[in-house]
Amino acid sequence: MAIPLLFFSCSTNSDDPVLEPIVAMDIYDESYGSNEDNSMDIFLPEGRTKESTPVFVYIHGGSWTSGDKSEILAFRTLLEYSFPGYAIVSLNYSLYDLGTGSGQFPAQENDIIDAINYIASKTDDWNVSDELILAGASAGGHLALLHSYKHPEIGNIQAVMALFPPTDLISLYDFNTLTQQGLQLLLDGTPENKETAYLESSPINYISSTSVPTVFFHGSEDVVVPISQSELLESKLKEAGVSYYYEAIPGQGHGFGLSTYPIIIQKAADFINSEL
C-alpha cells in the first residue's frame, strides 16, 4: 500500500514537528518554453509520491489553429474519478496563425517534445512519477499519437488515448475542400509537393511492434475528421501487433454527447489499467 509523502511543520504549541500530508495543488500557466503558447496547467493530487502518482497529460483540440488548455476543465472531474491518484497536466502549444502564417508544422510536434521534457524535469518538485499517459482530442489526439509513436524515447509514455484523431494526413487531405485548404497552410503545400512533410506528420507511419498500448474513440458521423482516420489507425495497430482498444460511437460526430464522455473515459481507464 502506498504511503502518502509527509513533510514537517512547526507546531504553535511545541517545538516538536507535526507531520502533515502533502495537499492537492493547482498550478496555472506554467511556462515550459520560450513561446508565449508554451504553457501548461498542472493539477496535483493530495498524498502524491514519486512512486505512486503517474501523470495524465492532455492536449487540446482545435484544428491546430485554435483551442486552449482550459478544455480539460470539462473533463477534469471525470478524469479524477476514472484515473484516481493521477496528476493531470493540460498543455497549450503553438497554433497556426492565419494572419501571419506562423506556427506551421512541425512547431506543434516540437512543442510537445519540449513539454514532455519539462514535465520529466519537474517530477521531484511535483512529487510525481515519470510515468505518463498521453491523451488528446482531435488535433490534440493527433499530437498525442504522433509523439507516442514517433518519439518513444522522449518521456516514459505508458499508453496513449485519442478522441476522433487525424492519423494519416495524406488521406485526410482528400476529405473536403476546407480540409485541403487548412492542411496546405499548415504544411506549406500539398501531398504532391510536400509529401515528406505529410508523411512525417502522420502518426500511422511510426507504428511498430513496440508502440505503446493505444485506446481511441471516434464518432460514426464525424464530418470534421472522418471515422476512416481511426479505421486506418486500427488497421495499422492490428498489423503491428500493438495492444489497443477502439470503439466507434454510433450516430455521434466530432465531439460526443455529455453522457458519452463518462463512459468512454472509464473504458479508457479500464483498458490502460489492464495494460500497466
mmCIF file of C-alpha atoms in Angstrom:
data_model
loop_
_atom_site.group_PDB
_atom_site.id
_atom_site.type_symbol
_atom_site.label_atom_id
_atom_site.label_comp_id
_atom_site.label_asym_id
_atom_site.label_seq_id
_atom_site.Cartn_x
_atom_site.Cartn_y
_atom_site.Cartn_z
ATOM 1 C CA MET A 1 0.000 0.000 0.000
ATOM 2 C CA ALA A 2 1.356 3.420 -0.937
ATOM 3 C CA ILE A 3 2.193 5.698 1.995
ATOM 4 C CA PRO A 4 1.497 9.401 1.402
ATOM 5 C CA LEU A 5 4.606 11.567 1.482
ATOM 6 C CA LEU A 6 4.783 13.695 4.606
ATOM 7 C CA PHE A 7 6.512 16.928 5.435
ATOM 8 C CA PHE A 8 7.397 18.653 8.704
ATOM 9 C CA SER A 9 5.863 21.841 10.003
ATOM 10 C CA CYS A 10 6.289 23.533 13.366
ATOM 11 C CA SER A 11 3.538 23.342 15.942
ATOM 12 C CA THR A 12 2.435 26.561 17.608
ATOM 13 C CA ASN A 13 2.290 24.798 20.992
ATOM 14 C CA SER A 14 5.519 22.874 20.891
ATOM 15 C CA ASP A 15 8.936 22.713 19.305
ATOM 16 C CA ASP A 16 8.165 19.173 18.177
ATOM 17 C CA PRO A 17 7.491 18.785 14.435
ATOM 18 C CA VAL A 18 3.997 17.841 13.268
ATOM 19 C CA LEU A 19 3.553 15.519 10.298
ATOM 20 C CA GLU A 20 1.099 16.754 7.686
ATOM 21 C CA PRO A 21 0.136 15.074 4.393
ATOM 22 C CA ILE A 22 1.001 16.726 1.100
ATOM 23 C CA VAL A 23 -2.085 18.610 -0.050
ATOM 24 C CA ALA A 24 -3.573 18.944 -3.511
ATOM 25 C CA MET A 25 -2.251 21.835 -5.580
ATOM 26 C CA ASP A 26 -3.306 23.532 -8.819
ATOM 27 C CA ILE A 27 -0.641 25.371 -10.821
ATOM 28 C CA TYR A 28 -1.745 27.559 -13.725
ATOM 29 C CA ASP A 29 0.139 28.978 -16.705
ATOM 30 C CA GLU A 30 3.442 27.248 -16.011
ATOM 31 C CA SER A 31 5.855 28.072 -18.837
ATOM 32 C CA TYR A 32 7.737 25.222 -20.497
ATOM 33 C CA GLY A 33 9.368 27.125 -23.362
ATOM 34 C CA SER A 34 10.194 30.467 -24.950
ATOM 35 C CA ASN A 35 6.978 30.850 -26.947
ATOM 36 C CA GLU A 36 4.023 32.504 -25.208
ATOM 37 C CA ASP A 37 1.960 29.478 -26.262
ATOM 38 C CA ASN A 38 4.297 27.182 -24.322
ATOM 39 C CA SER A 39 2.356 26.889 -21.094
ATOM 40 C CA MET A 40 0.628 24.228 -19.051
ATOM 41 C CA ASP A 41 -1.776 23.848 -16.145
ATOM 42 C CA ILE A 42 -0.936 21.219 -13.526
ATOM 43 C CA PHE A 43 -3.353 19.575 -11.104
ATOM 44 C CA LEU A 44 -1.548 17.657 -8.366
ATOM 45 C CA PRO A 45 -3.491 15.276 -6.091
ATOM 46 C CA GLU A 46 -3.092 15.107 -2.352
ATOM 47 C CA GLY A 47 -0.814 12.461 -0.886
ATOM 48 C CA ARG A 48 1.170 12.162 -4.090
ATOM 49 C CA THR A 49 4.505 10.371 -4.260
ATOM 50 C CA LYS A 50 7.125 9.723 -6.922
ATOM 51 C CA GLU A 51 6.422 6.009 -6.587
ATOM 52 C CA SER A 52 2.621 6.072 -6.921
ATOM 53 C CA THR A 53 1.485 9.156 -8.848
ATOM 54 C CA PRO A 54 1.598 8.828 -12.646
ATOM 55 C CA VAL A 55 0.793 11.832 -14.838
ATOM 56 C CA PHE A 56 -2.089 12.141 -17.303
ATOM 57 C CA VAL A 57 -1.080 14.663 -19.994
ATOM 58 C CA TYR A 58 -3.901 16.167 -22.079
ATOM 59 C CA ILE A 59 -3.509 18.026 -25.391
ATOM 60 C CA HIS A 60 -6.459 20.155 -26.554
ATOM 61 C CA GLY A 61 -8.059 20.157 -29.988
ATOM 62 C CA GLY A 62 -8.899 22.978 -32.373
ATOM 63 C CA SER A 63 -7.614 22.074 -35.867
ATOM 64 C CA TRP A 64 -4.082 23.163 -34.858
ATOM 65 C CA THR A 65 -5.323 26.773 -35.204
ATOM 66 C CA SER A 66 -7.378 27.390 -32.049
ATOM 67 C CA GLY A 67 -8.271 25.960 -28.640
ATOM 68 C CA ASP A 68 -6.823 26.218 -25.161
ATOM 69 C CA LYS A 69 -5.595 24.070 -22.295
ATOM 70 C CA SER A 70 -8.714 25.088 -20.338
ATOM 71 C CA GLU A 71 -10.544 22.470 -22.439
ATOM 72 C CA ILE A 72 -9.511 19.995 -19.729
ATOM 73 C CA LEU A 73 -11.865 21.627 -17.230
ATOM 74 C CA ALA A 74 -14.852 19.980 -18.909
ATOM 75 C CA PHE A 75 -13.298 16.558 -18.209
ATOM 76 C CA ARG A 76 -11.244 17.105 -15.081
ATOM 77 C CA THR A 77 -13.753 15.619 -12.632
ATOM 78 C CA LEU A 78 -14.303 12.608 -14.896
ATOM 79 C CA LEU A 79 -10.562 12.041 -15.230
ATOM 80 C CA GLU A 80 -10.037 12.319 -11.482
ATOM 81 C CA TYR A 81 -12.771 9.728 -10.942
ATOM 82 C CA SER A 82 -11.575 7.246 -13.570
ATOM 83 C CA PHE A 83 -7.842 7.832 -13.021
ATOM 84 C CA PRO A 84 -7.697 8.253 -9.226
ATOM 85 C CA GLY A 85 -4.336 9.265 -7.819
ATOM 86 C CA TYR A 86 -3.062 10.650 -11.125
ATOM 87 C CA ALA A 87 -1.635 14.115 -11.574
ATOM 88 C CA ILE A 88 -3.172 15.879 -14.575
ATOM 89 C CA VAL A 89 -1.330 18.242 -16.935
ATOM 90 C CA SER A 90 -3.051 20.190 -19.718
ATOM 91 C CA LEU A 91 -0.918 21.755 -22.458
ATOM 92 C CA ASN A 92 -1.029 24.764 -24.716
ATOM 93 C CA TYR A 93 1.110 24.635 -27.839
ATOM 94 C CA SER A 94 1.879 26.711 -30.926
ATOM 95 C CA LEU A 95 -1.170 27.414 -33.088
ATOM 96 C CA TYR A 96 -1.100 28.199 -36.760
ATOM 97 C CA ASP A 97 -1.836 31.910 -37.284
ATOM 98 C CA LEU A 98 -3.891 32.503 -40.427
ATOM 99 C CA GLY A 99 -2.852 36.152 -40.466
ATOM 100 C CA THR A 100 0.915 35.826 -40.152
ATOM 101 C CA GLY A 101 1.463 32.270 -41.356
ATOM 102 C CA SER A 102 3.432 31.423 -38.211
ATOM 103 C CA GLY A 103 3.032 28.121 -36.415
ATOM 104 C CA GLN A 104 3.345 25.736 -39.339
ATOM 105 C CA PHE A 105 4.162 22.100 -38.681
ATOM 106 C CA PRO A 106 6.316 20.796 -37.086
ATOM 107 C CA ALA A 107 6.087 23.592 -34.469
ATOM 108 C CA GLN A 108 3.351 21.702 -32.601
ATOM 109 C CA GLU A 109 5.284 18.437 -32.648
ATOM 110 C CA ASN A 110 8.360 20.195 -31.250
ATOM 111 C CA ASP A 111 6.306 21.878 -28.529
ATOM 112 C CA ILE A 112 5.040 18.509 -27.295
ATOM 113 C CA ILE A 113 8.642 17.286 -27.110
ATOM 114 C CA ASP A 114 9.568 20.346 -25.027
ATOM 115 C CA ALA A 115 6.549 19.912 -22.766
ATOM 116 C CA ILE A 116 7.278 16.230 -22.108
ATOM 117 C CA ASN A 117 10.909 17.021 -21.313
ATOM 118 C CA TYR A 118 9.800 19.800 -18.961
ATOM 119 C CA ILE A 119 7.409 17.504 -17.115
ATOM 120 C CA ALA A 120 10.234 14.972 -16.726
ATOM 121 C CA SER A 121 12.404 17.704 -15.184
ATOM 122 C CA LYS A 122 9.732 18.532 -12.581
ATOM 123 C CA THR A 123 8.984 15.115 -11.110
ATOM 124 C CA ASP A 124 10.983 15.877 -7.957
ATOM 125 C CA ASP A 125 9.404 19.296 -7.456
ATOM 126 C CA TRP A 126 5.897 17.983 -8.016
ATOM 127 C CA ASN A 127 6.419 14.630 -6.241
ATOM 128 C CA VAL A 128 5.073 12.646 -9.178
ATOM 129 C CA SER A 129 6.178 9.612 -11.167
ATOM 130 C CA ASP A 130 7.879 9.868 -14.546
ATOM 131 C CA GLU A 131 5.212 7.503 -15.954
ATOM 132 C CA LEU A 132 2.952 9.332 -18.406
ATOM 133 C CA ILE A 133 -0.348 8.706 -20.123
ATOM 134 C CA LEU A 134 -0.549 10.928 -23.205
ATOM 135 C CA ALA A 135 -4.029 11.914 -24.388
ATOM 136 C CA GLY A 136 -5.785 14.387 -26.639
ATOM 137 C CA ALA A 137 -8.856 15.184 -28.707
ATOM 138 C CA SER A 138 -8.952 15.916 -32.445
ATOM 139 C CA ALA A 139 -5.737 17.857 -33.267
ATOM 140 C CA GLY A 140 -4.597 17.078 -29.725
ATOM 141 C CA GLY A 141 -5.231 13.391 -30.316
ATOM 142 C CA HIS A 142 -3.108 13.613 -33.456
ATOM 143 C CA LEU A 143 -0.252 15.191 -31.479
ATOM 144 C CA ALA A 144 -0.555 12.639 -28.666
ATOM 145 C CA LEU A 145 -0.370 9.748 -31.120
ATOM 146 C CA LEU A 146 2.419 11.339 -33.153
ATOM 147 C CA HIS A 147 4.629 11.849 -30.118
ATOM 148 C CA SER A 148 3.920 8.416 -28.661
ATOM 149 C CA TYR A 149 4.788 6.577 -31.876
ATOM 150 C CA LYS A 150 7.454 8.854 -33.394
ATOM 151 C CA HIS A 151 9.366 9.847 -30.254
ATOM 152 C CA PRO A 152 9.042 6.875 -27.876
ATOM 153 C CA GLU A 153 12.430 7.684 -26.337
ATOM 154 C CA ILE A 154 11.213 11.085 -25.099
ATOM 155 C CA GLY A 155 9.229 10.644 -21.907
ATOM 156 C CA ASN A 156 8.205 7.470 -20.148
ATOM 157 C CA ILE A 157 4.956 7.082 -22.096
ATOM 158 C CA GLN A 158 2.960 4.109 -20.838
ATOM 159 C CA ALA A 159 -0.129 4.417 -23.052
ATOM 160 C CA VAL A 160 -1.861 6.874 -25.374
ATOM 161 C CA MET A 161 -5.533 7.870 -25.623
ATOM 162 C CA ALA A 162 -7.103 9.749 -28.540
ATOM 163 C CA LEU A 163 -10.576 11.044 -29.338
ATOM 164 C CA PHE A 164 -11.546 11.414 -33.037
ATOM 165 C CA PRO A 165 -7.911 11.919 -34.132
ATOM 166 C CA PRO A 166 -6.392 12.662 -37.530
ATOM 167 C CA THR A 167 -3.913 9.859 -38.151
ATOM 168 C CA ASP A 168 -2.944 9.963 -41.851
ATOM 169 C CA LEU A 169 -2.702 13.482 -43.255
ATOM 170 C CA ILE A 170 -2.347 12.385 -46.876
ATOM 171 C CA SER A 171 -5.699 10.590 -46.919
ATOM 172 C CA LEU A 172 -7.239 13.310 -44.734
ATOM 173 C CA TYR A 173 -6.248 15.873 -47.377
ATOM 174 C CA ASP A 174 -8.785 14.417 -49.786
ATOM 175 C CA PHE A 175 -11.700 14.643 -47.326
ATOM 176 C CA ASN A 176 -13.073 18.014 -48.457
ATOM 177 C CA THR A 177 -12.031 21.407 -49.799
ATOM 178 C CA LEU A 178 -11.861 23.069 -46.374
ATOM 179 C CA THR A 179 -9.561 20.344 -45.077
ATOM 180 C CA GLN A 180 -7.359 20.700 -48.139
ATOM 181 C CA GLN A 181 -7.033 24.443 -47.616
ATOM 182 C CA GLY A 182 -6.165 24.039 -43.938
ATOM 183 C CA LEU A 183 -3.549 21.344 -44.480
ATOM 184 C CA GLN A 184 -1.959 23.283 -47.332
ATOM 185 C CA LEU A 185 -1.395 26.188 -44.958
ATOM 186 C CA LEU A 186 -0.215 24.048 -42.044
ATOM 187 C CA LEU A 187 2.232 22.009 -44.123
ATOM 188 C CA ASP A 188 3.134 24.696 -46.655
ATOM 189 C CA GLY A 189 1.935 22.680 -49.606
ATOM 190 C CA THR A 190 0.057 19.657 -50.880
ATOM 191 C CA PRO A 191 0.831 15.942 -50.579
ATOM 192 C CA GLU A 192 2.232 16.161 -54.093
ATOM 193 C CA ASN A 193 4.849 18.863 -53.456
ATOM 194 C CA LYS A 194 5.333 18.361 -49.696
ATOM 195 C CA GLU A 195 4.953 14.598 -49.410
ATOM 196 C CA THR A 196 7.702 14.224 -46.808
ATOM 197 C CA ALA A 197 6.066 16.779 -44.521
ATOM 198 C CA TYR A 198 2.742 14.930 -44.723
ATOM 199 C CA LEU A 199 4.356 11.558 -44.096
ATOM 200 C CA GLU A 200 6.433 12.821 -41.171
ATOM 201 C CA SER A 201 3.369 14.408 -39.541
ATOM 202 C CA SER A 202 1.184 11.284 -39.769
ATOM 203 C CA PRO A 203 1.136 9.047 -36.662
ATOM 204 C CA ILE A 204 0.325 5.830 -38.541
ATOM 205 C CA ASN A 205 3.702 5.959 -40.288
ATOM 206 C CA TYR A 206 5.547 5.432 -36.995
ATOM 207 C CA ILE A 207 3.643 2.483 -35.559
ATOM 208 C CA SER A 208 5.809 -0.525 -34.759
ATOM 209 C CA SER A 209 5.545 -3.705 -32.731
ATOM 210 C CA THR A 210 6.929 -1.821 -29.716
ATOM 211 C CA SER A 211 4.419 1.041 -29.824
ATOM 212 C CA VAL A 212 2.575 1.788 -26.605
ATOM 213 C CA PRO A 213 -0.932 0.479 -25.854
ATOM 214 C CA THR A 214 -3.480 2.698 -27.575
ATOM 215 C CA VAL A 215 -7.129 3.484 -26.827
ATOM 216 C CA PHE A 216 -9.238 5.630 -29.118
ATOM 217 C CA PHE A 217 -12.838 6.563 -29.926
ATOM 218 C CA HIS A 218 -14.469 8.099 -32.989
ATOM 219 C CA GLY A 219 -17.996 9.167 -33.895
ATOM 220 C CA SER A 220 -19.518 7.382 -36.878
ATOM 221 C CA GLU A 221 -21.000 10.658 -38.166
ATOM 222 C CA ASP A 222 -17.892 12.832 -37.799
ATOM 223 C CA VAL A 223 -17.861 15.420 -40.606
ATOM 224 C CA VAL A 224 -14.633 17.150 -39.481
ATOM 225 C CA VAL A 225 -12.282 14.185 -39.126
ATOM 226 C CA PRO A 226 -13.790 11.160 -40.899
ATOM 227 C CA ILE A 227 -14.011 7.908 -38.971
ATOM 228 C CA SER A 228 -11.830 6.351 -41.682
ATOM 229 C CA GLN A 229 -8.870 8.010 -39.894
ATOM 230 C CA SER A 230 -9.442 5.808 -36.837
ATOM 231 C CA GLU A 231 -10.144 2.783 -39.023
ATOM 232 C CA LEU A 232 -6.726 3.284 -40.631
ATOM 233 C CA LEU A 233 -5.182 3.537 -37.171
ATOM 234 C CA GLU A 234 -6.850 0.315 -36.070
ATOM 235 C CA SER A 235 -5.611 -1.495 -39.174
ATOM 236 C CA LYS A 236 -2.009 -0.374 -38.590
ATOM 237 C CA LEU A 237 -2.081 -1.274 -34.899
ATOM 238 C CA LYS A 238 -3.512 -4.693 -35.642
ATOM 239 C CA GLU A 239 -0.921 -5.304 -38.359
ATOM 240 C CA ALA A 240 1.923 -4.390 -35.981
ATOM 241 C CA GLY A 241 0.532 -6.459 -33.115
ATOM 242 C CA VAL A 242 0.088 -3.460 -30.808
ATOM 243 C CA SER A 243 -2.378 -3.773 -27.948
ATOM 244 C CA TYR A 244 -5.311 -1.428 -28.484
ATOM 245 C CA TYR A 245 -8.949 -0.728 -27.725
ATOM 246 C CA TYR A 246 -11.067 1.053 -30.317
ATOM 247 C CA GLU A 247 -14.735 1.895 -30.314
ATOM 248 C CA ALA A 248 -16.813 3.674 -32.920
ATOM 249 C CA ILE A 249 -19.576 5.740 -31.314
ATOM 250 C CA PRO A 250 -22.747 5.310 -33.412
ATOM 251 C CA GLY A 251 -24.571 8.433 -34.523
ATOM 252 C CA GLN A 252 -22.124 10.878 -32.964
ATOM 253 C CA GLY A 253 -19.941 13.472 -34.649
ATOM 254 C CA HIS A 254 -16.825 15.473 -33.902
ATOM 255 C CA GLY A 255 -17.288 15.729 -30.167
ATOM 256 C CA PHE A 256 -19.564 13.458 -28.181
ATOM 257 C CA GLY A 257 -22.710 13.952 -26.143
ATOM 258 C CA LEU A 258 -22.182 14.789 -22.471
ATOM 259 C CA SER A 259 -23.490 11.395 -21.380
ATOM 260 C CA THR A 260 -20.905 9.627 -23.553
ATOM 261 C CA TYR A 261 -17.735 11.038 -22.012
ATOM 262 C CA PRO A 262 -18.032 9.346 -18.589
ATOM 263 C CA ILE A 263 -18.477 6.005 -20.336
ATOM 264 C CA ILE A 264 -15.560 6.269 -22.742
ATOM 265 C CA ILE A 265 -13.170 7.759 -20.179
ATOM 266 C CA GLN A 266 -13.897 4.867 -17.831
ATOM 267 C CA LYS A 267 -13.414 2.391 -20.683
ATOM 268 C CA ALA A 268 -10.090 4.055 -21.484
ATOM 269 C CA ALA A 269 -9.032 3.820 -17.838
ATOM 270 C CA ASP A 270 -10.048 0.146 -17.658
ATOM 271 C CA PHE A 271 -8.012 -0.649 -20.780
ATOM 272 C CA ILE A 272 -4.968 1.296 -19.640
ATOM 273 C CA ASN A 273 -5.054 -0.244 -16.153
ATOM 274 C CA SER A 274 -5.228 -3.699 -17.696
ATOM 275 C CA GLU A 275 -2.102 -2.953 -19.735
ATOM 276 C CA LEU A 276 0.062 -1.438 -16.989
#
